[in-house]
Coordinates of C-alpha atoms in Angstrom, one line a residue:
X351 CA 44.3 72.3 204.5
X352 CA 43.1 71.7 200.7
X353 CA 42.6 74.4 199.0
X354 CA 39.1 74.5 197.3
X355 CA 37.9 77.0 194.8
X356 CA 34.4 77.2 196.1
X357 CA 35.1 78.0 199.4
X358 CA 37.6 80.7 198.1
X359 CA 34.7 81.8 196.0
X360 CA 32.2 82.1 199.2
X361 CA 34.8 84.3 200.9
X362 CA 34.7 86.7 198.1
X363 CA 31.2 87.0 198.4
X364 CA 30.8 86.8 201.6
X365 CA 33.2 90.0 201.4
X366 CA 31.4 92.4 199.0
X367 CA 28.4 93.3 201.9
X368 CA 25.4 95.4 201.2
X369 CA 27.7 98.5 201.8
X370 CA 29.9 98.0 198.6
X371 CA 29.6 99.9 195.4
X372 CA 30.6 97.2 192.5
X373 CA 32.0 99.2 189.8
X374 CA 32.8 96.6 186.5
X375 CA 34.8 98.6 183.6
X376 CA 35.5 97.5 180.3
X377 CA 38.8 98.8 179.1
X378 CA 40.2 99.8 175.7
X379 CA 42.6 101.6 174.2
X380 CA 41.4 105.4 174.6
X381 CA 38.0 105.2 176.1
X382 CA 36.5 102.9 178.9
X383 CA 33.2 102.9 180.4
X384 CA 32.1 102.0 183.4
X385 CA 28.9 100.9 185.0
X386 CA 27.7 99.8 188.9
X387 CA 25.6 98.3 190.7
X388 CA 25.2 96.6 194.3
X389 CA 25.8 93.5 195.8
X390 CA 23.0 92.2 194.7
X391 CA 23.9 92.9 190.7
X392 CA 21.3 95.6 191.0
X393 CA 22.2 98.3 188.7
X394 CA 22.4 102.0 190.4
X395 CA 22.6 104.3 187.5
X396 CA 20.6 105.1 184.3
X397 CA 23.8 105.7 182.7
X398 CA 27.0 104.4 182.0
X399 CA 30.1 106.7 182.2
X400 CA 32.2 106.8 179.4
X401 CA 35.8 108.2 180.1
X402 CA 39.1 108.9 178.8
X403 CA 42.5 106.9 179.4
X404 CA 43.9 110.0 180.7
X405 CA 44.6 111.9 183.9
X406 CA 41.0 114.0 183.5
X407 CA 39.3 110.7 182.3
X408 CA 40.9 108.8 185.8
X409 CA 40.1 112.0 187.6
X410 CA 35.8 111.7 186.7
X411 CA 35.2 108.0 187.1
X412 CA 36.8 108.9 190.6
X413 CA 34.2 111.7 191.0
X414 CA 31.3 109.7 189.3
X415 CA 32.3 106.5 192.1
X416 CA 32.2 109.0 194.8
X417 CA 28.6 110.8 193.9
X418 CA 26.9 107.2 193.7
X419 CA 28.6 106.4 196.5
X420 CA 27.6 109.3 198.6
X421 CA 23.6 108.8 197.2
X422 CA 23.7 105.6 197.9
X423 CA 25.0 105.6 201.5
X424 CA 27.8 103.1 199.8
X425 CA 30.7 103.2 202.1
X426 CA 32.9 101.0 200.4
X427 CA 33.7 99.9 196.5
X428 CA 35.2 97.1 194.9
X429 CA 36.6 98.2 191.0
X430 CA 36.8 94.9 188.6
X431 CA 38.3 95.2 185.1
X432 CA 39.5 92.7 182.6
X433 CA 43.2 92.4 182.3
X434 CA 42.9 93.3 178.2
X435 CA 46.1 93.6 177.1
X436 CA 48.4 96.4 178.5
X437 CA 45.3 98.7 178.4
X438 CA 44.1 98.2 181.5
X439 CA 47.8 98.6 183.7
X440 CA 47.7 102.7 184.3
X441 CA 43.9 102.8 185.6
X442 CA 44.6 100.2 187.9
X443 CA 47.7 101.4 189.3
X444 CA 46.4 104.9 189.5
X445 CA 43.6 103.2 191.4
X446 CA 45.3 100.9 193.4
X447 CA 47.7 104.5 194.7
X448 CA 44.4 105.8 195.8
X449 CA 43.7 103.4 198.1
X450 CA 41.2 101.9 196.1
X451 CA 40.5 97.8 195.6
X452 CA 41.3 96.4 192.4
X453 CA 40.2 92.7 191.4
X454 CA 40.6 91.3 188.0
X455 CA 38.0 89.0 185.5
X456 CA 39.3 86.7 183.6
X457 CA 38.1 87.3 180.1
X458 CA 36.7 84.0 179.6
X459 CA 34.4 84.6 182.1
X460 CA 32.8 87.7 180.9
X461 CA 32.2 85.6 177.8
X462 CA 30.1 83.1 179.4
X463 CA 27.7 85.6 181.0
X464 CA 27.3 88.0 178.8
X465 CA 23.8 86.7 178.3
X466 CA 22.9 85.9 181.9
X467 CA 21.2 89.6 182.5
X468 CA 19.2 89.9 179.4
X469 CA 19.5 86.1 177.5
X470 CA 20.8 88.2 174.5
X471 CA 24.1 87.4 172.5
X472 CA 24.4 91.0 171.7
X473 CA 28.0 92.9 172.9
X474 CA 28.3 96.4 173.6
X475 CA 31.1 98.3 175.7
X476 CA 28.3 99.2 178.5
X477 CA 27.1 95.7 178.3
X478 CA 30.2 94.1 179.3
X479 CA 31.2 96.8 182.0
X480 CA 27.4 95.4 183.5
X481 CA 28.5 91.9 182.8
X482 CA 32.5 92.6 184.6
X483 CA 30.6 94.3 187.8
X484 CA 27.7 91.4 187.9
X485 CA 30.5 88.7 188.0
X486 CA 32.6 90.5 190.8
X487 CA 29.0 90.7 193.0
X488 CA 29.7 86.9 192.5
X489 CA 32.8 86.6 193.7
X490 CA 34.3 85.6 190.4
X491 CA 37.3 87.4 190.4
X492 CA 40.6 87.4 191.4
X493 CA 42.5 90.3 193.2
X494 CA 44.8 92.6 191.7
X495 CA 48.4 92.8 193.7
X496 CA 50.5 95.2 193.3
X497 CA 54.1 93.7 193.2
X498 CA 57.1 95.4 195.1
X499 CA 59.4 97.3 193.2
X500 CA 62.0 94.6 192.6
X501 CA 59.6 92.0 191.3
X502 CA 58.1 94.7 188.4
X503 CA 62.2 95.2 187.2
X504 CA 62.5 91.4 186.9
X505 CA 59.3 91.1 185.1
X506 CA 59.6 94.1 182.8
X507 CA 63.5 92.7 182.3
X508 CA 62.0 89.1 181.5
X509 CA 59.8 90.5 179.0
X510 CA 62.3 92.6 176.9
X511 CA 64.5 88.8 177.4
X512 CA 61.2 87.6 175.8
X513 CA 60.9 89.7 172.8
X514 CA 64.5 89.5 171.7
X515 CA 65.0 85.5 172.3
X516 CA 61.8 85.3 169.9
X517 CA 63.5 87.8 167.2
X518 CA 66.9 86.0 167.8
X519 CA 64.9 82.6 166.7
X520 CA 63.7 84.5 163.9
X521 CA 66.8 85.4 162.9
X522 CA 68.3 82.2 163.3
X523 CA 66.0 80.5 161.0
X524 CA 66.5 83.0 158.0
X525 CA 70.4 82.3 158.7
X526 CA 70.3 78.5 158.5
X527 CA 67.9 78.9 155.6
X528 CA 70.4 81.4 153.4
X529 CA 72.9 78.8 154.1
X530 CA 70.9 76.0 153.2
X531 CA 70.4 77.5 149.3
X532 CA 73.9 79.3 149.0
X533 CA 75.7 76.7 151.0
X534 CA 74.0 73.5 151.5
X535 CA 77.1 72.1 152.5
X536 CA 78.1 74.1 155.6
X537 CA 76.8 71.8 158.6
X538 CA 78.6 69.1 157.8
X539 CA 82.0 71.2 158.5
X540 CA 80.3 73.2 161.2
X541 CA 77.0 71.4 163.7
X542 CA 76.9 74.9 165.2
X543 CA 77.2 77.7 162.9
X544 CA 77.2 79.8 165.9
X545 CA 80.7 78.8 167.5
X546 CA 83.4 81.3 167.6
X547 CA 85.2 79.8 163.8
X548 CA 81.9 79.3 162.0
X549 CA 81.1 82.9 162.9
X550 CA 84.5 84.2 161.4
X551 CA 84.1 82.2 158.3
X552 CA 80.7 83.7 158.0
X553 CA 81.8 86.7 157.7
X554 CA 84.9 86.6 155.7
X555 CA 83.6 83.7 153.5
X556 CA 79.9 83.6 153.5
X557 CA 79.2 81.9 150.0
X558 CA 81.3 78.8 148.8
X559 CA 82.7 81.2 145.5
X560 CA 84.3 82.9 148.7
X561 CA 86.4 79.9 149.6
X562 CA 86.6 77.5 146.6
X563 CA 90.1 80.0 145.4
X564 CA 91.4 80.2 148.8
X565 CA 94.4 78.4 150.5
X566 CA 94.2 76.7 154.1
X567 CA 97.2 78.8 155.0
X568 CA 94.7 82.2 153.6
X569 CA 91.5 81.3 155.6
X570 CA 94.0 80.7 158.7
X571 CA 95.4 84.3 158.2
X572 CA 92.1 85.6 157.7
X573 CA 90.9 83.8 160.5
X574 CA 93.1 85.2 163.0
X575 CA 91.4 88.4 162.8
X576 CA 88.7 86.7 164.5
X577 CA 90.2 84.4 166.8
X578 CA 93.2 84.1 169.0
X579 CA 93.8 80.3 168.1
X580 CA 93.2 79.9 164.4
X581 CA 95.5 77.9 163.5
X582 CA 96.4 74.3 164.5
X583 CA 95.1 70.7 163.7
X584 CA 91.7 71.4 164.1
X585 CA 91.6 75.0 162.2
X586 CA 93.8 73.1 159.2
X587 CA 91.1 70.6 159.0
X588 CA 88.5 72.5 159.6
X589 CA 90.0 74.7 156.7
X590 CA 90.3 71.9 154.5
X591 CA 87.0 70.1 154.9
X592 CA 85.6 74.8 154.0
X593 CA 87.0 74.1 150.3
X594 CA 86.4 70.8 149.4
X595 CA 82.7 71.5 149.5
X596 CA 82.9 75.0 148.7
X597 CA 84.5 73.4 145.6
X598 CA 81.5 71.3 144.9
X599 CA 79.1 72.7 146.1
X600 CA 75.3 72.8 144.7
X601 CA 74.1 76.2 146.1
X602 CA 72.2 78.7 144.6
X603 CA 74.8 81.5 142.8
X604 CA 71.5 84.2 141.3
X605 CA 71.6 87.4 142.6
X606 CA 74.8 86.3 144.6
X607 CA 75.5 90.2 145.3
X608 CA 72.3 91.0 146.7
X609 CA 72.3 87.6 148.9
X610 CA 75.6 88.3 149.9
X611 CA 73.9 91.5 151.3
X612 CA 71.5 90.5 153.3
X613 CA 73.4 87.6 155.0
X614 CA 75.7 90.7 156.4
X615 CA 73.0 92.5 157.5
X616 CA 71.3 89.2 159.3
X617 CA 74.6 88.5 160.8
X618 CA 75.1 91.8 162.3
X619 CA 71.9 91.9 164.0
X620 CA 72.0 88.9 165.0
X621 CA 75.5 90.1 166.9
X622 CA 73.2 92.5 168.0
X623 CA 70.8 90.8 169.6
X624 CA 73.1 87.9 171.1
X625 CA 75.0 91.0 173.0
X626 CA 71.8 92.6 174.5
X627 CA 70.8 88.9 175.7
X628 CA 74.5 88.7 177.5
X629 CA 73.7 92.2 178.9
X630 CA 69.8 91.0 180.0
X631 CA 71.3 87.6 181.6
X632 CA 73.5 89.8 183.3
X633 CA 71.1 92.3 184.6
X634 CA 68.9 89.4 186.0
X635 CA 71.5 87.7 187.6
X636 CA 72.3 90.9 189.8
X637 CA 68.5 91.7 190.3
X638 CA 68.2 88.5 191.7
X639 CA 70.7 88.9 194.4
X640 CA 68.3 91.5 195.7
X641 CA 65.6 88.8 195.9
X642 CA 66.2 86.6 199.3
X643 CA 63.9 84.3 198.3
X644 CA 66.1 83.5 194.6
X645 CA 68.7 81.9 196.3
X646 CA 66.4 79.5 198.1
X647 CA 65.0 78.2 194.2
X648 CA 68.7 77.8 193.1
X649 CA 69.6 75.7 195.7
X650 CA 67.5 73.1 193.5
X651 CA 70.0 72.0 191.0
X652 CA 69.6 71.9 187.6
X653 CA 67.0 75.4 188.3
X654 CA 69.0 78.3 186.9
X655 CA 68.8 82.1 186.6
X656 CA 66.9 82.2 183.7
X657 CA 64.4 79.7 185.4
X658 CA 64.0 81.8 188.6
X659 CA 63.9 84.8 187.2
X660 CA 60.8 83.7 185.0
X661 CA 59.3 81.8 187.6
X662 CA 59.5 85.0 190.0
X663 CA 58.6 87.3 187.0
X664 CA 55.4 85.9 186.2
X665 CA 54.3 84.8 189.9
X666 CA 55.6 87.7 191.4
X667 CA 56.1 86.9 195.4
X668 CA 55.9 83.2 196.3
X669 CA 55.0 84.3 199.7
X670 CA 51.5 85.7 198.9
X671 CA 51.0 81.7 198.0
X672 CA 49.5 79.6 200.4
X673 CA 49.6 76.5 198.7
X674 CA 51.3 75.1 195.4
X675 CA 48.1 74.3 193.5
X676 CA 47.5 78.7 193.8
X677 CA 50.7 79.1 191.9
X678 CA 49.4 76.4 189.4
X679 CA 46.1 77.6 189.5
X680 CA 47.9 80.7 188.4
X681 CA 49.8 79.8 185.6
X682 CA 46.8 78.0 184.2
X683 CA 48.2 74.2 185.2
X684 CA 45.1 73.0 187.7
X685 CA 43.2 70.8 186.1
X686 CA 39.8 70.6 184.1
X687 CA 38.0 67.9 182.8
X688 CA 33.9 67.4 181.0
X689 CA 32.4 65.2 182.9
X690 CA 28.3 64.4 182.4
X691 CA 26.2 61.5 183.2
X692 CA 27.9 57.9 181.6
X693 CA 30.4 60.1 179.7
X694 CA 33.3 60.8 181.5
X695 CA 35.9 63.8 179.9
X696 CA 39.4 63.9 179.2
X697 CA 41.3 65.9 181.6
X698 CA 43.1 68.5 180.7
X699 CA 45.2 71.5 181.3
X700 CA 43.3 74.2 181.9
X701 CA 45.7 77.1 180.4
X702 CA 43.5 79.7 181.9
X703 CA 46.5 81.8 183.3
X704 CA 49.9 83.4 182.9
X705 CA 51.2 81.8 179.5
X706 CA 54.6 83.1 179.9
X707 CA 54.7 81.4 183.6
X708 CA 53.3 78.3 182.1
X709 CA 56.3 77.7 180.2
X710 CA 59.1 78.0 182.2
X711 CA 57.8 76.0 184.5
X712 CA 57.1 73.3 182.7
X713 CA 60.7 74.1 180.8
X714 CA 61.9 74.0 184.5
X715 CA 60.3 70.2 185.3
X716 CA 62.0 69.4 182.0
X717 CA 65.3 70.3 183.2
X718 CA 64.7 68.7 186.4
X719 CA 63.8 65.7 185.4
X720 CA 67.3 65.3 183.1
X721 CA 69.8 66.8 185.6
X722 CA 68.2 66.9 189.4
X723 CA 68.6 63.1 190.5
X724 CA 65.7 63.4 192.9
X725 CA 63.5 64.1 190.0
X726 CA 64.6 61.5 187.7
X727 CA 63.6 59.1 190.2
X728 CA 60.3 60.3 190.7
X729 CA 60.0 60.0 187.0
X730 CA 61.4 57.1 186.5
X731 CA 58.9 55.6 189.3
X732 CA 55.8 57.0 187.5
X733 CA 56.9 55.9 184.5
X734 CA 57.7 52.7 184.9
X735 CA 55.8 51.3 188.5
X736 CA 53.1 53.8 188.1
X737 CA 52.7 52.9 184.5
X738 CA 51.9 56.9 183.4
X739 CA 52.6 58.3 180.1
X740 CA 55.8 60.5 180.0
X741 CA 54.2 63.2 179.2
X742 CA 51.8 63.0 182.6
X743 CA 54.4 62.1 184.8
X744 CA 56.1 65.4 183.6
X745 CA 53.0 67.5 184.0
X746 CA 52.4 65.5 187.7
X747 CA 55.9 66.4 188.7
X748 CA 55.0 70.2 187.7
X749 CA 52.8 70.0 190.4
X750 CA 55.3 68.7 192.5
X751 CA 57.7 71.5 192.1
X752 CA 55.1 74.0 192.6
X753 CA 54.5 72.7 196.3
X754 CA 58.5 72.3 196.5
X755 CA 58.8 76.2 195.9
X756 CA 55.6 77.4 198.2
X757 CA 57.3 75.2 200.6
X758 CA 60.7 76.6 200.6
X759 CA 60.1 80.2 200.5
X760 CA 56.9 79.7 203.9
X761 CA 59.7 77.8 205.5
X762 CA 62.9 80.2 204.6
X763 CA 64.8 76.6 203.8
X764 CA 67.1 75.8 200.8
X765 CA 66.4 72.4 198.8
X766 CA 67.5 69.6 201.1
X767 CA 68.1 66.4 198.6
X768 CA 67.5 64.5 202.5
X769 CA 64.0 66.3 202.7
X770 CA 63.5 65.9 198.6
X771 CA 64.3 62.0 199.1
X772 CA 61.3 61.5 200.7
X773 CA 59.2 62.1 198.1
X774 CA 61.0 59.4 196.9
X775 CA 59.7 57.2 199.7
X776 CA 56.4 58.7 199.3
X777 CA 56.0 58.0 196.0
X778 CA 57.1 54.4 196.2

């Protein structure tokens, strides 16, 4: 069965009877306010409430809901908020632990009605809590699940990996930049400064005045602090080729103490930061034996930890999924296009979803396509009988993947390259 966002849409509606209570809060930092109305977008109070992101705050809204409620003859309520930031994560899971129902607005959304109710551009907190509750009485939302415990360690674990690959980058480009104005000369002794001997020689020779008095049987010596193998043909040459350009080199000598300085301090923490990734990778590798469901997705070759993990992280459950183009529709994948009259629109991307899951899985497809023979032939088919751009084949096989995964996890099966091949078939 295809899965069609209207008729999703309907069901929600169809769902929120004339015995709900809509509540629609917009969230911020220390205060949100809520407003409600009915089904019908009817609004039952005079007066927004205004509460605190706190305990007492949670506490009132939950007397406020219950006192319309009870006035009313409401037997039921439905609690929409905008997923703003991190703001927004407490209320809801204090909710959610009360038993009450949670759905989420995408943002966007809000922004397009805001003048629907009173064709006025203004904004206003109590506006937009009227705007969040109007759009959930019509059924544009989407609902808020609470992951199991397992699935919020790998996502909080995938988001500290996050944060400190993006400072490691950082880091890395200030490195390769000192060495391109001290020691312009570097890479062509050393492609990776990060291997094991460029590392030593960093930090025993950092600047080419460092190396330009120094013997190859000295840097070997000084090496071997560093390394168990220092010596040999390839650390002699490698010491040789380290003072012939030290000994013409063209870098930059001002300030030399000072530079010499920093570079320490940026190659310490970069030490830093490449040990806590180890101990991440390592973390995730042993949450995801406790996921079942992980060792079905690395049965697909060329799809590692680092994939899975992300993949799970951001999608949380595959199982909740009932259909690839959900866990697309999710990561903001599905399609959009403009479309009116003659004029027919590019389509696009939407990107109206999880950024972070987004990525990985189109990093994932990438990976796929250059390691996983069953992918390269798909590929290769679109690209050269299908006559598609590489860039769409690689966004069409994301949506291949997708259905692969749903698939596996409904049908508890690990990636068959029998099974895979006849997509193969399919495709030709």
């Amino acid at each position: 069965m295809k899965f069609k966002q209207s008729e999703a849409q309907n069901q929600r509606i169809e769902r929120i009877s004339t015995s709900y209570l809509v509540v629609g809060i917009d969230m911020a930092k220390e205060t949100h306010v809520a407003q409600v109305t009915n089904n019908r977008g009817i609004v039952l109070t005079n007066r927004h409430l205004s509460f605190s992101n706190t305990i007492e705050g949670f506490e009132r809204l939950q007397r406020w809901m219950e006192g319309i409620q009870q006035k009313h003859r409401l037997s039921s309520v439905i609690i929409g908020m905008e997923p703003t930031g991190h703001y927004w994560w407490n209320l809801a899971n204090w909710l959610t632990h009360k038993g009450l129902q949670i759905v989420l607005v995408n943002p966007a959304t809000t922004k397009r009605n805001k003048e629907n109710r009173d064709n006025c551009q203004s904004k206003s907190d109590p506006k937009d809590a009227l705007v969040i509750a109007d759009v959930v009485s019509r059924g544009y939302y989407y609902e808020h699940t609470k992951q199991t415990h397992v699935f919020q360690r790998l996502r909080t674990l995938m988001s500290d990996r996050e944060f400190w690959v993006t400072n490691s980058v950082r880091l890395q480009n200030r490195i390769i930049r000192w060495l391109d104005i001290r020691f312009p000369e570097y890479s062509s002794v050393f492609k990776d400064w990060t291997c094991k001997r460029s590392m030593a020689t960093l930090k025993e020779f950092p600047t080419p005045q460092d190396l330009a008095g120094r013997s190859i049987p000295e840097i070997i010596a000084i090496w071997r602090k560093h390394l168990q193998r220092a010596g040999g043909s390839s650390g002699t040459q490698k010491a040789a080729e380290l003072i012939a350009y030290a000994k013409r080199s063209v870098g930059d000598v001002t300030a030399l103490t000072e530079a010499k300085q920093d570079f320490v301090r940026l190659i310490t923490e970069f030490e830093r930061i490449t040990d806590m990734l180890v101990d991440i990778e390592k973390q995730l590798r042993a949450l995801l034996e406790e996921i079942p469901m992980a060792a079905q997705l690395r049965s697909i070759k060329g799809l590692g930890p680092i994939f899975v993990a992300a993949i799970l992280a951001g999608a949380g459950d595959l199982r909740q999924y009932e259909h690839g183009r959900q866990l697309l529709r999710k990561a903001g994948l599905n399609l959009a296009e403009s479309t009116s009259g003659k004029r027919k629109g590019q389509i696009i991307i939407s990107k109206r979803g999880d950024s972070s899951l987004r990525k990985y899985l189109y990093l994932a497809t990438i990976q796929l396509i250059g390691i996983n023979p069953i992918f390269q032939e798909l590929h290769q088919h679109n690209v050269q009988v299908k006559h598609m751009k590489k860039q769409q084949s690689v966004f069409k096989l994301v949506g291949k993947v997708a259905r692969i995964l749903i698939g596996m996890v409904h049908r508890a099966e690990t990636f068959s390259p029998e099974k895979a091949s006849y997509l193969v078939s399919q495709a030709a």
